[in-house]
Short mmCIF file of C-alpha atoms and ligand atoms in Angstrom, two decimals:
data_model
loop_
_atom_site.label_atom_id
_atom_site.label_comp_id
_atom_site.label_asym_id
_atom_site.label_seq_id
_atom_site.Cartn_x
_atom_site.Cartn_y
_atom_site.Cartn_z
CA MET A 72 -0.05 0.01 -0.01
CA ALA A 73 1.09 3.60 -0.70
CA SER A 74 2.09 5.76 2.19
CA GLN A 75 -0.36 8.65 3.06
CA SER A 76 1.88 11.30 1.47
CA ASN A 77 2.06 9.54 -2.06
CA GLN A 78 -1.39 8.27 -1.76
CA GLN A 79 -2.89 8.26 -5.42
CA HIS A 80 -6.48 9.01 -5.97
CA PHE A 81 -7.90 8.47 -9.34
CA LEU A 82 -11.25 9.97 -10.53
CA LEU A 83 -12.86 7.66 -13.12
CA VAL A 84 -15.50 9.31 -15.32
CA PRO A 85 -17.36 6.79 -17.43
CA PHE A 86 -19.99 7.30 -20.23
CA MET A 87 -23.39 6.26 -18.87
CA SER A 88 -23.79 3.15 -20.81
CA GLN A 89 -23.64 -0.40 -19.43
CA SER A 90 -20.88 -1.51 -21.66
CA HIS A 91 -18.70 1.50 -20.55
CA LEU A 92 -19.68 1.27 -16.83
CA ILE A 93 -18.91 -2.55 -16.56
CA PRO A 94 -15.19 -2.14 -17.40
CA PHE A 95 -14.96 1.19 -15.57
CA ILE A 96 -16.22 -0.56 -12.38
CA GLU A 97 -13.67 -3.47 -12.92
CA MET A 98 -10.98 -0.88 -13.49
CA ALA A 99 -11.67 0.91 -10.32
CA LYS A 100 -11.44 -2.52 -8.41
CA LEU A 101 -8.14 -3.10 -10.34
CA PHE A 102 -6.57 0.45 -9.19
CA ALA A 103 -7.90 0.18 -5.64
CA SER A 104 -6.22 -3.42 -5.34
CA ASN A 105 -3.02 -1.69 -6.31
CA GLY A 106 -3.33 0.70 -3.47
CA VAL A 107 -5.10 3.62 -5.12
CA ILE A 108 -8.07 5.38 -3.83
CA VAL A 109 -10.67 5.48 -6.58
CA THR A 110 -13.71 7.74 -6.96
CA VAL A 111 -16.08 6.79 -9.79
CA VAL A 112 -18.36 9.60 -11.00
CA LEU A 113 -21.98 8.02 -11.49
CA THR A 114 -25.48 9.06 -11.43
CA PRO A 115 -28.08 7.84 -8.92
CA LEU A 116 -29.77 5.19 -11.01
CA ASN A 117 -26.45 3.87 -12.36
CA ALA A 118 -24.84 3.57 -8.94
CA GLU A 119 -27.77 1.45 -7.82
CA ARG A 120 -26.73 -1.15 -10.51
CA PHE A 121 -23.25 -1.27 -8.97
CA ASN A 122 -23.80 -0.69 -5.34
CA MET A 123 -23.39 -4.47 -4.39
CA ILE A 124 -20.11 -5.00 -6.33
CA VAL A 125 -18.73 -1.92 -4.82
CA ASP A 126 -19.87 -3.11 -1.23
CA GLN A 127 -18.08 -6.21 -1.92
CA ALA A 128 -14.96 -4.53 -2.99
CA LYS A 129 -15.14 -2.38 0.29
CA ALA A 130 -15.48 -5.49 2.41
CA SER A 131 -11.99 -6.59 0.96
CA ASN A 132 -10.64 -3.21 2.07
CA LEU A 133 -10.64 -1.62 -1.48
CA LYS A 134 -10.94 2.09 -1.37
CA ILE A 135 -13.82 2.76 -3.77
CA GLN A 136 -16.51 5.34 -3.64
CA PHE A 137 -18.92 6.79 -5.77
CA HIS A 138 -19.51 10.38 -6.45
CA LEU A 139 -23.21 10.91 -7.48
CA LEU A 140 -24.03 13.61 -9.96
CA PRO A 141 -27.81 14.20 -10.73
CA PHE A 142 -28.47 13.30 -14.42
CA PRO A 143 -30.11 16.23 -16.36
CA CYS A 144 -32.79 14.14 -18.07
CA VAL A 145 -35.28 16.88 -18.27
CA GLU A 146 -32.94 19.71 -19.21
CA ALA A 147 -31.64 17.50 -22.05
CA GLY A 148 -35.16 16.70 -23.20
CA LEU A 149 -35.02 13.07 -22.19
CA PRO A 150 -37.82 11.27 -20.38
CA LYS A 151 -37.39 10.92 -16.76
CA GLY A 152 -35.13 8.07 -15.17
CA CYS A 153 -33.22 7.73 -18.50
CA GLU A 154 -29.91 7.75 -16.94
CA ASN A 155 -28.58 4.94 -19.06
CA MET A 156 -28.22 4.35 -22.74
CA ASP A 157 -30.10 1.11 -22.26
CA THR A 158 -33.08 2.92 -20.93
CA LEU A 159 -33.81 5.04 -23.86
CA PRO A 160 -37.18 4.41 -25.51
CA SER A 161 -35.67 4.42 -28.91
CA PRO A 162 -32.21 4.87 -30.35
CA LYS A 163 -33.57 8.34 -31.86
CA TYR A 164 -32.88 9.82 -28.18
CA GLN A 165 -29.09 9.12 -28.33
CA PRO A 166 -28.05 12.43 -29.39
CA LEU A 167 -30.04 13.94 -26.45
CA PHE A 168 -28.30 11.51 -24.23
CA PHE A 169 -24.95 12.60 -25.32
CA ALA A 170 -25.79 15.94 -24.62
CA ALA A 171 -26.97 15.23 -21.08
CA CYS A 172 -23.69 13.54 -20.47
CA ASN A 173 -21.88 16.57 -21.65
CA MET A 174 -24.04 18.70 -19.11
CA LEU A 175 -22.22 16.79 -16.36
CA LYS A 176 -19.08 18.90 -16.83
CA GLU A 177 -20.41 21.85 -14.83
CA PRO A 178 -21.53 20.04 -11.65
CA LEU A 179 -18.15 17.91 -11.81
CA GLU A 180 -16.18 21.16 -11.90
CA ASN A 181 -18.10 22.53 -9.01
CA TRP A 182 -17.52 19.63 -6.87
CA LEU A 183 -13.86 19.60 -7.77
CA SER A 184 -13.51 23.15 -6.80
CA GLU A 185 -14.72 22.26 -3.41
CA LEU A 186 -12.21 19.71 -2.63
CA GLU A 187 -9.27 20.26 -0.10
CA LYS A 188 -7.08 17.70 -2.23
CA LEU A 189 -7.68 17.16 -5.78
CA PRO A 190 -7.51 13.71 -7.36
CA THR A 191 -4.07 12.82 -8.66
CA CYS A 192 -5.31 11.72 -12.24
CA ILE A 193 -8.52 11.81 -14.24
CA VAL A 194 -9.34 8.54 -16.24
CA SER A 195 -11.85 9.58 -18.74
CA ASP A 196 -14.00 7.83 -21.18
CA ILE A 197 -13.16 8.62 -24.69
CA CYS A 198 -16.81 9.58 -25.25
CA LEU A 199 -16.43 12.53 -22.69
CA PRO A 200 -13.91 14.77 -24.46
CA TRP A 201 -15.00 17.63 -22.02
CA THR A 202 -12.89 16.13 -19.36
CA SER A 203 -9.97 17.74 -21.18
CA ASN A 204 -11.02 21.00 -20.03
CA VAL A 205 -11.69 19.97 -16.62
CA ALA A 206 -8.35 18.48 -16.35
CA SER A 207 -6.41 21.49 -17.68
CA LYS A 208 -8.62 23.70 -15.42
CA PHE A 209 -7.71 22.00 -12.27
CA ASN A 210 -4.11 20.91 -13.57
CA ILE A 211 -4.84 17.23 -13.13
CA PRO A 212 -3.12 14.73 -15.28
CA ARG A 213 -5.67 12.88 -17.37
CA VAL A 214 -5.59 9.79 -19.32
CA VAL A 215 -8.18 8.47 -21.84
CA PHE A 216 -9.82 4.85 -21.68
CA HIS A 217 -10.65 3.06 -24.57
CA GLY A 218 -13.20 0.12 -24.31
CA ILE A 219 -12.33 -1.29 -27.72
CA SER A 220 -9.24 -3.26 -29.11
CA CYS A 221 -5.96 -1.97 -30.60
CA PHE A 222 -7.07 -3.60 -33.79
CA THR A 223 -10.13 -1.41 -34.11
CA LEU A 224 -8.07 1.65 -33.02
CA LEU A 225 -5.35 1.00 -35.73
CA CYS A 226 -7.83 0.11 -38.35
CA SER A 227 -9.73 3.24 -37.66
CA HIS A 228 -6.78 5.49 -37.50
CA ASN A 229 -5.41 4.06 -40.93
CA ILE A 230 -8.65 4.40 -42.55
CA ASN A 231 -9.28 7.94 -41.34
CA LEU A 232 -5.70 8.89 -42.24
CA SER A 233 -5.62 7.39 -45.71
CA LYS A 234 -9.25 8.23 -46.37
CA VAL A 235 -9.16 5.08 -48.31
CA HIS A 236 -13.21 4.44 -47.69
CA GLU A 237 -13.84 7.84 -49.58
CA ARG A 238 -12.28 6.62 -52.79
CA VAL A 239 -14.46 3.61 -53.20
CA ASP A 240 -17.34 3.62 -55.73
CA SER A 241 -19.95 2.08 -53.73
CA MET A 242 -21.15 1.00 -50.05
CA SER A 243 -20.48 -2.80 -51.03
CA THR A 244 -16.80 -2.25 -52.57
CA LEU A 245 -14.10 -4.00 -50.60
CA PHE A 246 -11.08 -2.06 -49.96
CA VAL A 247 -7.86 -2.89 -48.22
CA VAL A 248 -7.02 -1.20 -44.76
CA PRO A 249 -3.51 0.27 -45.48
CA ASP A 250 -0.46 -0.48 -43.26
CA LEU A 251 -1.61 -3.46 -41.33
CA PRO A 252 0.15 -6.47 -40.22
CA ASP A 253 -2.38 -8.69 -42.25
CA THR A 254 -4.53 -8.01 -45.31
CA ILE A 255 -7.79 -6.65 -43.76
CA GLU A 256 -10.69 -5.62 -46.17
CA PHE A 257 -13.98 -3.99 -45.40
CA THR A 258 -16.75 -2.33 -47.32
CA LYS A 259 -18.10 1.12 -46.43
CA ALA A 260 -21.21 -0.41 -45.32
CA GLN A 261 -19.53 -2.26 -42.45
CA LEU A 262 -17.83 0.81 -41.00
CA PRO A 263 -18.97 2.51 -37.75
CA GLU A 264 -21.60 5.22 -38.49
CA ALA A 265 -19.13 7.99 -37.70
CA MET A 266 -16.73 6.93 -40.62
CA LYS A 267 -19.52 6.18 -43.24
CA GLN A 268 -21.75 8.97 -42.79
CA ASP A 269 -20.89 12.38 -44.38
CA SER A 270 -22.14 14.44 -41.71
CA GLU A 271 -20.83 17.54 -40.02
CA ALA A 272 -22.02 16.44 -36.61
CA TRP A 273 -19.97 13.16 -36.94
CA LYS A 274 -16.89 14.76 -38.17
CA GLU A 275 -17.03 17.05 -35.21
CA ALA A 276 -17.58 14.37 -32.87
CA ILE A 277 -14.48 12.47 -34.28
CA ASP A 278 -12.28 15.58 -34.21
CA GLN A 279 -13.32 16.08 -30.57
CA PHE A 280 -12.41 12.50 -29.65
CA LYS A 281 -9.17 13.03 -31.30
CA GLU A 282 -8.34 16.18 -29.68
CA SER A 283 -9.46 14.41 -26.35
CA GLU A 284 -6.79 11.78 -27.06
CA LEU A 285 -4.19 14.20 -28.00
CA SER A 286 -4.50 16.31 -24.96
CA SER A 287 -4.30 13.34 -22.61
CA GLN A 288 -1.08 11.91 -21.14
CA GLY A 289 -1.83 8.47 -22.61
CA ILE A 290 -4.39 5.81 -23.51
CA LEU A 291 -5.59 2.77 -21.28
CA VAL A 292 -6.95 -0.06 -23.34
CA ASN A 293 -9.22 -2.92 -22.26
CA THR A 294 -7.15 -5.62 -24.11
CA PHE A 295 -3.99 -7.58 -23.44
CA GLU A 296 -0.71 -7.49 -25.45
CA GLU A 297 -0.61 -11.12 -26.35
CA LEU A 298 -4.11 -11.04 -28.00
CA GLU A 299 -3.11 -8.61 -30.81
CA LYS A 300 0.64 -8.10 -30.36
CA ASN A 301 1.18 -6.69 -33.91
CA TYR A 302 -1.80 -4.38 -33.60
CA VAL A 303 -0.76 -3.10 -30.15
CA ARG A 304 2.77 -2.19 -31.58
CA GLY A 305 1.06 -0.64 -34.64
CA TYR A 306 -1.19 1.42 -32.39
CA GLU A 307 1.78 2.51 -30.19
CA LYS A 308 3.55 4.04 -33.22
CA VAL A 309 0.78 6.25 -34.01
CA ALA A 310 -0.83 7.11 -30.52
CA LYS A 311 0.31 8.40 -27.31
CA LYS A 312 1.61 6.25 -24.82
CA VAL A 313 -0.51 2.91 -24.74
CA TRP A 314 -1.15 0.78 -21.52
CA CYS A 315 -3.16 -2.43 -22.35
CA ILE A 316 -4.45 -3.70 -18.94
CA GLY A 317 -7.06 -6.09 -19.71
CA PRO A 318 -9.16 -8.24 -19.69
CA LEU A 319 -10.45 -6.05 -16.85
CA SER A 320 -13.24 -8.36 -15.78
CA LEU A 321 -10.47 -11.18 -15.29
CA HIS A 322 -8.34 -9.45 -12.72
CA ASP A 323 -10.89 -10.11 -9.91
CA LYS A 324 -10.82 -13.94 -10.14
CA LEU A 325 -12.68 -14.40 -6.90
CA THR A 326 -16.04 -12.83 -8.81
CA PHE A 327 -15.05 -13.76 -12.46
CA GLY A 328 -17.73 -16.22 -13.79
CA LYS A 329 -19.30 -17.12 -10.46
CA PHE A 330 -22.95 -17.75 -10.20
CA GLY A 331 -24.43 -16.30 -7.00
CA LYS A 332 -21.75 -13.89 -6.49
CA ASP A 333 -23.85 -11.48 -4.15
CA ASP A 334 -22.92 -11.21 -0.61
CA LYS A 335 -25.47 -13.72 0.57
CA GLY A 336 -24.53 -16.37 -1.75
CA LEU A 337 -28.00 -16.10 -3.30
CA ILE A 338 -28.68 -16.73 -6.85
CA ASN A 339 -31.51 -14.84 -8.71
CA ASP A 340 -34.28 -16.41 -10.86
CA SER A 341 -32.68 -16.01 -14.21
CA GLU A 342 -29.26 -17.29 -12.67
CA SER A 343 -30.91 -20.37 -11.22
CA GLU A 344 -32.68 -21.19 -14.37
CA CYS A 345 -29.70 -21.03 -16.48
CA LEU A 346 -27.46 -22.76 -14.02
CA LYS A 347 -29.83 -25.66 -13.72
CA PHE A 348 -30.04 -25.82 -17.40
CA LEU A 349 -26.29 -25.78 -17.85
CA ILE A 350 -25.69 -28.46 -15.25
CA SER A 351 -28.20 -30.55 -17.21
CA ASN A 352 -26.30 -30.41 -20.48
CA LYS A 353 -23.13 -32.04 -21.75
CA ALA A 354 -19.91 -30.10 -21.70
CA CYS A 355 -19.41 -27.57 -24.64
CA SER A 356 -22.73 -28.39 -26.05
CA VAL A 357 -24.85 -25.11 -25.23
CA ILE A 358 -24.90 -22.34 -27.69
CA TYR A 359 -25.44 -18.78 -25.73
CA VAL A 360 -27.12 -16.06 -27.77
CA CYS A 361 -26.83 -12.50 -26.82
CA PHE A 362 -26.76 -9.11 -28.58
CA GLY A 363 -25.33 -6.82 -25.74
CA SER A 364 -27.06 -4.04 -23.92
CA LEU A 365 -28.04 -1.76 -26.93
CA SER A 366 -29.57 -3.86 -29.46
CA PHE A 367 -32.90 -2.93 -31.25
CA ILE A 368 -33.55 -5.92 -33.49
CA PRO A 369 -37.04 -6.28 -35.35
CA ALA A 370 -39.27 -9.08 -34.47
CA SER A 371 -39.07 -10.40 -38.07
CA GLN A 372 -35.38 -11.06 -37.60
CA LEU A 373 -35.66 -12.53 -34.26
CA LYS A 374 -38.24 -15.03 -35.55
CA GLU A 375 -35.66 -16.22 -38.05
CA LEU A 376 -33.29 -16.49 -35.31
CA ALA A 377 -35.72 -18.37 -33.30
CA LEU A 378 -36.35 -20.89 -35.89
CA GLY A 379 -32.58 -21.29 -36.70
CA LEU A 380 -31.85 -22.23 -33.16
CA GLU A 381 -34.67 -24.76 -33.18
CA ALA A 382 -33.42 -26.19 -36.30
CA SER A 383 -29.89 -26.53 -35.22
CA ASN A 384 -30.92 -29.24 -32.59
CA HIS A 385 -28.25 -27.83 -30.11
CA PRO A 386 -29.24 -26.76 -26.51
CA PHE A 387 -29.43 -23.00 -26.31
CA ILE A 388 -29.72 -20.00 -24.13
CA TRP A 389 -31.26 -17.26 -25.75
CA VAL A 390 -31.18 -13.69 -24.32
CA ILE A 391 -33.99 -11.44 -25.81
CA GLY A 392 -32.70 -8.01 -24.68
CA LYS A 393 -35.33 -5.44 -22.88
CA ASN A 394 -35.55 -3.31 -26.37
CA ASP A 395 -35.99 -6.48 -28.57
CA CYS A 396 -38.79 -7.92 -26.47
CA SER A 397 -41.51 -6.38 -28.64
CA VAL A 398 -45.38 -7.17 -28.31
CA GLU A 399 -44.96 -8.62 -31.88
CA LEU A 400 -42.42 -11.02 -30.84
CA GLU A 401 -44.15 -11.97 -27.62
CA LYS A 402 -47.22 -12.64 -29.69
CA TRP A 403 -45.41 -14.88 -32.03
CA LEU A 404 -43.46 -16.95 -29.35
CA LYS A 405 -46.93 -17.54 -27.70
CA GLU A 406 -48.76 -18.39 -30.94
CA GLU A 407 -45.92 -20.68 -32.01
CA ASN A 408 -45.81 -22.18 -28.53
CA PHE A 409 -42.09 -21.82 -29.00
CA GLY A 410 -41.09 -22.03 -25.34
CA GLU A 411 -43.02 -25.25 -24.80
CA ARG A 412 -41.90 -26.66 -28.17
CA ASN A 413 -38.29 -26.33 -27.12
CA LYS A 414 -38.78 -27.13 -23.25
CA GLY A 415 -35.70 -28.81 -22.13
CA ARG A 416 -33.64 -27.96 -25.07
CA GLY A 417 -33.77 -24.05 -25.09
CA VAL A 418 -33.85 -21.33 -22.18
CA ILE A 419 -35.07 -17.82 -23.28
CA ILE A 420 -34.17 -15.06 -20.89
CA LYS A 421 -35.95 -11.88 -21.32
CA GLY A 422 -34.02 -8.65 -20.30
CA TRP A 423 -30.56 -9.37 -18.65
CA ALA A 424 -28.65 -12.46 -18.20
CA PRO A 425 -25.56 -13.20 -16.18
CA GLN A 426 -23.46 -13.42 -19.34
CA VAL A 427 -20.10 -14.05 -17.92
CA GLU A 428 -21.30 -16.62 -15.53
CA ILE A 429 -22.77 -18.50 -18.56
CA LEU A 430 -19.81 -18.09 -20.82
CA SER A 431 -17.53 -19.43 -18.19
CA HIS A 432 -19.65 -22.57 -17.44
CA PRO A 433 -18.12 -25.63 -18.82
CA SER A 434 -21.36 -26.79 -20.62
CA THR A 435 -21.32 -23.56 -22.94
CA GLY A 436 -19.70 -24.25 -26.20
CA GLY A 437 -20.43 -21.36 -28.41
CA PHE A 438 -21.40 -17.87 -28.37
CA LEU A 439 -23.53 -16.22 -31.01
CA SER A 440 -22.79 -12.53 -30.57
CA HIS A 441 -23.04 -9.10 -31.91
CA CYS A 442 -19.38 -8.74 -31.25
CA GLY A 443 -19.52 -5.76 -28.79
CA TRP A 444 -15.84 -5.62 -27.45
CA ASN A 445 -16.89 -6.43 -23.90
CA SER A 446 -18.57 -9.62 -24.93
CA THR A 447 -15.75 -10.53 -27.09
CA LEU A 448 -13.26 -10.16 -24.50
CA GLU A 449 -15.70 -12.16 -22.01
CA ALA A 450 -15.80 -15.08 -24.69
CA ILE A 451 -11.99 -14.92 -25.09
CA SER A 452 -11.37 -14.98 -21.36
CA CYS A 453 -13.75 -18.06 -21.00
CA GLY A 454 -12.13 -19.81 -24.13
CA VAL A 455 -15.49 -19.95 -25.79
CA PRO A 456 -15.38 -19.74 -29.87
CA MET A 457 -18.22 -17.41 -31.27
CA ILE A 458 -20.44 -17.09 -34.00
CA THR A 459 -20.18 -13.43 -35.19
CA TRP A 460 -23.27 -11.29 -36.05
CA PRO A 461 -22.03 -7.68 -35.95
CA LEU A 462 -24.71 -5.08 -36.09
CA PHE A 463 -23.30 -1.60 -35.81
CA ALA A 464 -20.56 0.54 -34.40
CA GLU A 465 -17.01 -1.15 -34.43
CA GLN A 466 -18.54 -4.57 -34.42
CA PHE A 467 -17.40 -5.45 -37.89
CA PHE A 468 -13.71 -4.62 -36.82
CA ASN A 469 -14.27 -7.05 -33.85
CA GLU A 470 -15.62 -9.70 -36.35
CA LYS A 471 -12.50 -9.38 -38.44
CA LEU A 472 -10.31 -9.82 -35.58
CA ILE A 473 -12.31 -12.94 -34.16
CA VAL A 474 -12.66 -14.82 -37.51
CA GLN A 475 -9.60 -13.63 -39.47
CA VAL A 476 -6.80 -12.84 -37.16
CA LEU A 477 -7.61 -14.85 -34.02
CA LYS A 478 -9.38 -17.66 -35.99
CA ILE A 479 -11.83 -18.42 -33.23
CA GLY A 480 -15.05 -17.72 -34.82
CA VAL A 481 -17.32 -18.40 -37.78
CA ARG A 482 -19.35 -15.64 -39.43
CA ILE A 483 -23.05 -15.75 -39.70
CA GLY A 484 -22.76 -13.92 -42.89
CA VAL A 485 -23.96 -10.45 -42.47
CA GLU A 486 -22.39 -7.96 -45.01
CA VAL A 487 -23.81 -4.66 -44.11
CA GLY A 488 -24.33 -2.85 -40.72
CA VAL A 489 -27.76 -1.74 -39.54
CA ASP A 490 -28.38 2.00 -38.85
CA PRO A 491 -28.64 2.06 -34.98
CA MET A 492 -30.99 4.96 -35.38
CA ASP A 493 -33.16 3.41 -37.81
CA THR A 494 -33.51 -0.36 -36.82
CA PHE A 495 -37.32 -0.19 -36.40
CA LYS A 496 -37.94 1.55 -39.66
CA ASP A 497 -38.21 -1.35 -41.91
CA GLU A 498 -38.52 -5.24 -40.90
CA LYS A 499 -35.16 -6.06 -42.61
CA VAL A 500 -34.22 -9.77 -42.13
CA LEU A 501 -30.41 -9.86 -42.86
CA VAL A 502 -30.12 -13.41 -41.52
CA LYS A 503 -32.24 -16.47 -42.51
CA LYS A 504 -32.90 -19.30 -40.17
CA GLU A 505 -30.73 -21.61 -42.48
CA ASP A 506 -27.85 -19.35 -41.90
CA VAL A 507 -28.33 -19.61 -38.22
CA LYS A 508 -28.37 -23.28 -38.42
CA MET A 509 -25.52 -23.51 -40.74
CA ALA A 510 -23.19 -21.36 -38.51
CA ILE A 511 -24.24 -23.40 -35.30
CA GLU A 512 -23.43 -26.65 -37.06
CA LYS A 513 -20.12 -25.18 -38.45
CA LEU A 514 -19.05 -23.86 -34.96
CA MET A 515 -20.12 -26.90 -33.23
CA GLU A 516 -18.71 -29.64 -35.58
CA ASN A 517 -16.34 -32.21 -34.29
CA GLY A 518 -13.97 -32.29 -37.39
CA VAL A 519 -10.59 -30.77 -37.56
CA GLU A 520 -11.52 -27.06 -38.33
CA GLY A 521 -13.82 -27.18 -35.30
CA GLU A 522 -11.28 -28.91 -33.08
CA GLN A 523 -8.70 -26.38 -34.06
CA ARG A 524 -10.98 -23.41 -33.41
CA ARG A 525 -11.64 -24.78 -30.00
CA ASN A 526 -7.99 -25.34 -29.26
CA ARG A 527 -7.10 -21.89 -30.27
CA ALA A 528 -9.77 -20.44 -28.07
CA LYS A 529 -8.39 -22.33 -25.01
CA GLU A 530 -5.02 -21.32 -25.74
CA ILE A 531 -5.98 -17.63 -25.91
CA LYS A 532 -7.94 -18.07 -22.74
CA TYR A 533 -4.57 -19.20 -21.00
CA MET A 534 -2.82 -16.12 -22.42
CA ALA A 535 -5.44 -13.92 -21.04
CA TYR A 536 -5.03 -15.66 -17.57
CA LYS A 537 -1.34 -15.12 -17.86
CA ALA A 538 -1.65 -11.47 -18.71
CA VAL A 539 -3.46 -10.61 -15.64
CA GLU A 540 -1.48 -12.73 -13.20
CA ASP A 541 1.37 -11.12 -10.95
CA GLY A 542 3.97 -9.98 -13.41
CA GLY A 543 1.81 -10.78 -16.50
CA SER A 544 1.84 -8.06 -19.16
CA SER A 545 -1.31 -6.39 -17.96
CA ASP A 546 -0.68 -6.49 -14.52
CA SER A 547 2.79 -4.82 -15.11
CA ASN A 548 1.32 -2.39 -17.34
CA CYS A 549 -1.11 -1.42 -14.80
CA LYS A 550 1.57 -0.88 -12.16
CA LEU A 551 3.60 1.24 -14.79
CA PHE A 552 0.84 3.36 -15.36
CA ILE A 553 0.13 3.99 -11.55
CA GLN A 554 3.92 4.44 -11.13
CA GLU A 555 4.03 6.91 -13.96
CA ILE A 556 1.18 9.14 -12.52
CA LEU A 557 2.80 8.86 -9.13
CA GLU A 558 6.06 10.42 -10.39
CA GLN A 559 4.11 13.17 -12.05
CA SER A 560 2.11 13.99 -9.04
CA SER A 561 5.31 14.05 -6.71
N1 UDP B 831 -24.42 -8.22 -20.53
C1 UDP B 831 -24.89 -8.98 -19.64
N2 UDP B 831 -26.06 -9.44 -19.78
C2 UDP B 831 -26.99 -9.38 -20.79
C3 UDP B 831 -26.43 -8.39 -21.80
C4 UDP B 831 -25.18 -7.73 -21.70
O1 UDP B 831 -24.25 -9.24 -18.62
O2 UDP B 831 -27.85 -9.86 -20.84
C5 UDP B 831 -22.93 -7.46 -20.43
C6 UDP B 831 -22.11 -8.23 -21.26
O3 UDP B 831 -21.30 -9.23 -20.26
C7 UDP B 831 -21.11 -7.30 -21.61
C8 UDP B 831 -22.00 -5.89 -21.60
O4 UDP B 831 -23.06 -6.23 -21.06
O5 UDP B 831 -20.24 -6.86 -20.42
C9 UDP B 831 -22.21 -5.54 -23.13
O6 UDP B 831 -21.11 -4.94 -23.77
P1 UDP B 831 -20.68 -5.07 -25.22
O7 UDP B 831 -19.56 -4.24 -25.32
O8 UDP B 831 -20.45 -6.45 -25.54
O9 UDP B 831 -21.74 -4.66 -26.08
P2 UDP B 831 -22.66 -3.34 -26.19
O10 UDP B 831 -23.68 -3.40 -25.05
O11 UDP B 831 -21.94 -2.12 -26.06
O12 UDP B 831 -23.33 -3.54 -27.33
#
């Protein structure tokens, strides 16, 4: 532990979305277990989601606290209680949500100006570029946190720099990303919205993020060096100082993937159902299906998925996220008697599933995923091969890394991203039930290819565990980062 005089105090400022908050809370635990006092800026409803985890951390003498700022829903024109991206009634509210997050600047500054002793470092989400002004106003070192891979960071950098995507003649023309260690191709239709749309608002946002990165002392990334060594090295050459400290969720092995990890050892209903189901199935036989925290998938598409899962003849756990659980889908499931028809062979979870617990169970043999980076890292940490079904944002980059570079996944075959703002506009079916069935059969097959894929997934899981062990690359990078901040503040 650090002595009182050089006690570090890090202020963590996450973007208020579940896939940002989860790694930030894990990062808080990691820093605190390295002797740092950590304050996480949250809003009241978001804090409620993480109180239990932080209480557990405190019980282990970790110095973590939350600083709560009221979320300006009304001022930003959002419905009351929309403090997290996953509570928005439709993706159309996203610009207002970003605006509300930007309004947190002033109350944060007010709070800082009242403190007797300022934090020694600000760790800011890349999505909150205004923390750059806060840091310079109070003269606090600031680093940026990226919850995406170095593969994505380097691809994006090289595409933006070369503007290769602006020279293609159509959305479906393949182009090669220049200056990468492998031949990586994309179409414009697969790029994140900010890169493919020619709008001033997006350009401005990208400039702000870039500016925010440039004005920081360096970049923390939720990845590990061994996973994507060539891409980490490549990104280090074009970026500020980079510290790879992931997989963040794996540092706390006491809680990683444990069912019933609350303080009373209780398991809630969906955990209990999943656990019973997983126990009743053979090793590596269950397909887990989940599209993260922000999907809005039309019912027509989900019906195809359901029929494909059924046709595959493999046991499955299918998470229908809150926003995907439409009246139309519910009606169809009921009319088809889908649950009853698949009783014993499939479990449907509506809302939120204990994803890490499911992935780390020995019965889980495959993960059909939208390729969000947290989900990808969790699958990697659990050694589970994936079926890739990217939707939007940087998910096509992650698919490339999973399938082509790491060779631990099978594509379901989507060629174009959906517009996250427009997903309900038409009832597009991009993936047919036959595609779902085929991808599952390919992933789960017992031939040489399937075996090689599973073995690679296991090897990479082993590397991930090594990275977070004492003296491993991520553990060392975390310590180096803390040391560097200590040297600056003293
Ligand atoms: N998650 C979960 N249960 C669910 C859905 C999501 O625990 O039912 C977690 C998942 O484990 C991951 C995060 O939510 O940590 C989703 O982040 P990701 O980056 O994969 O996707 P996003 O939500 O940004 O699309």
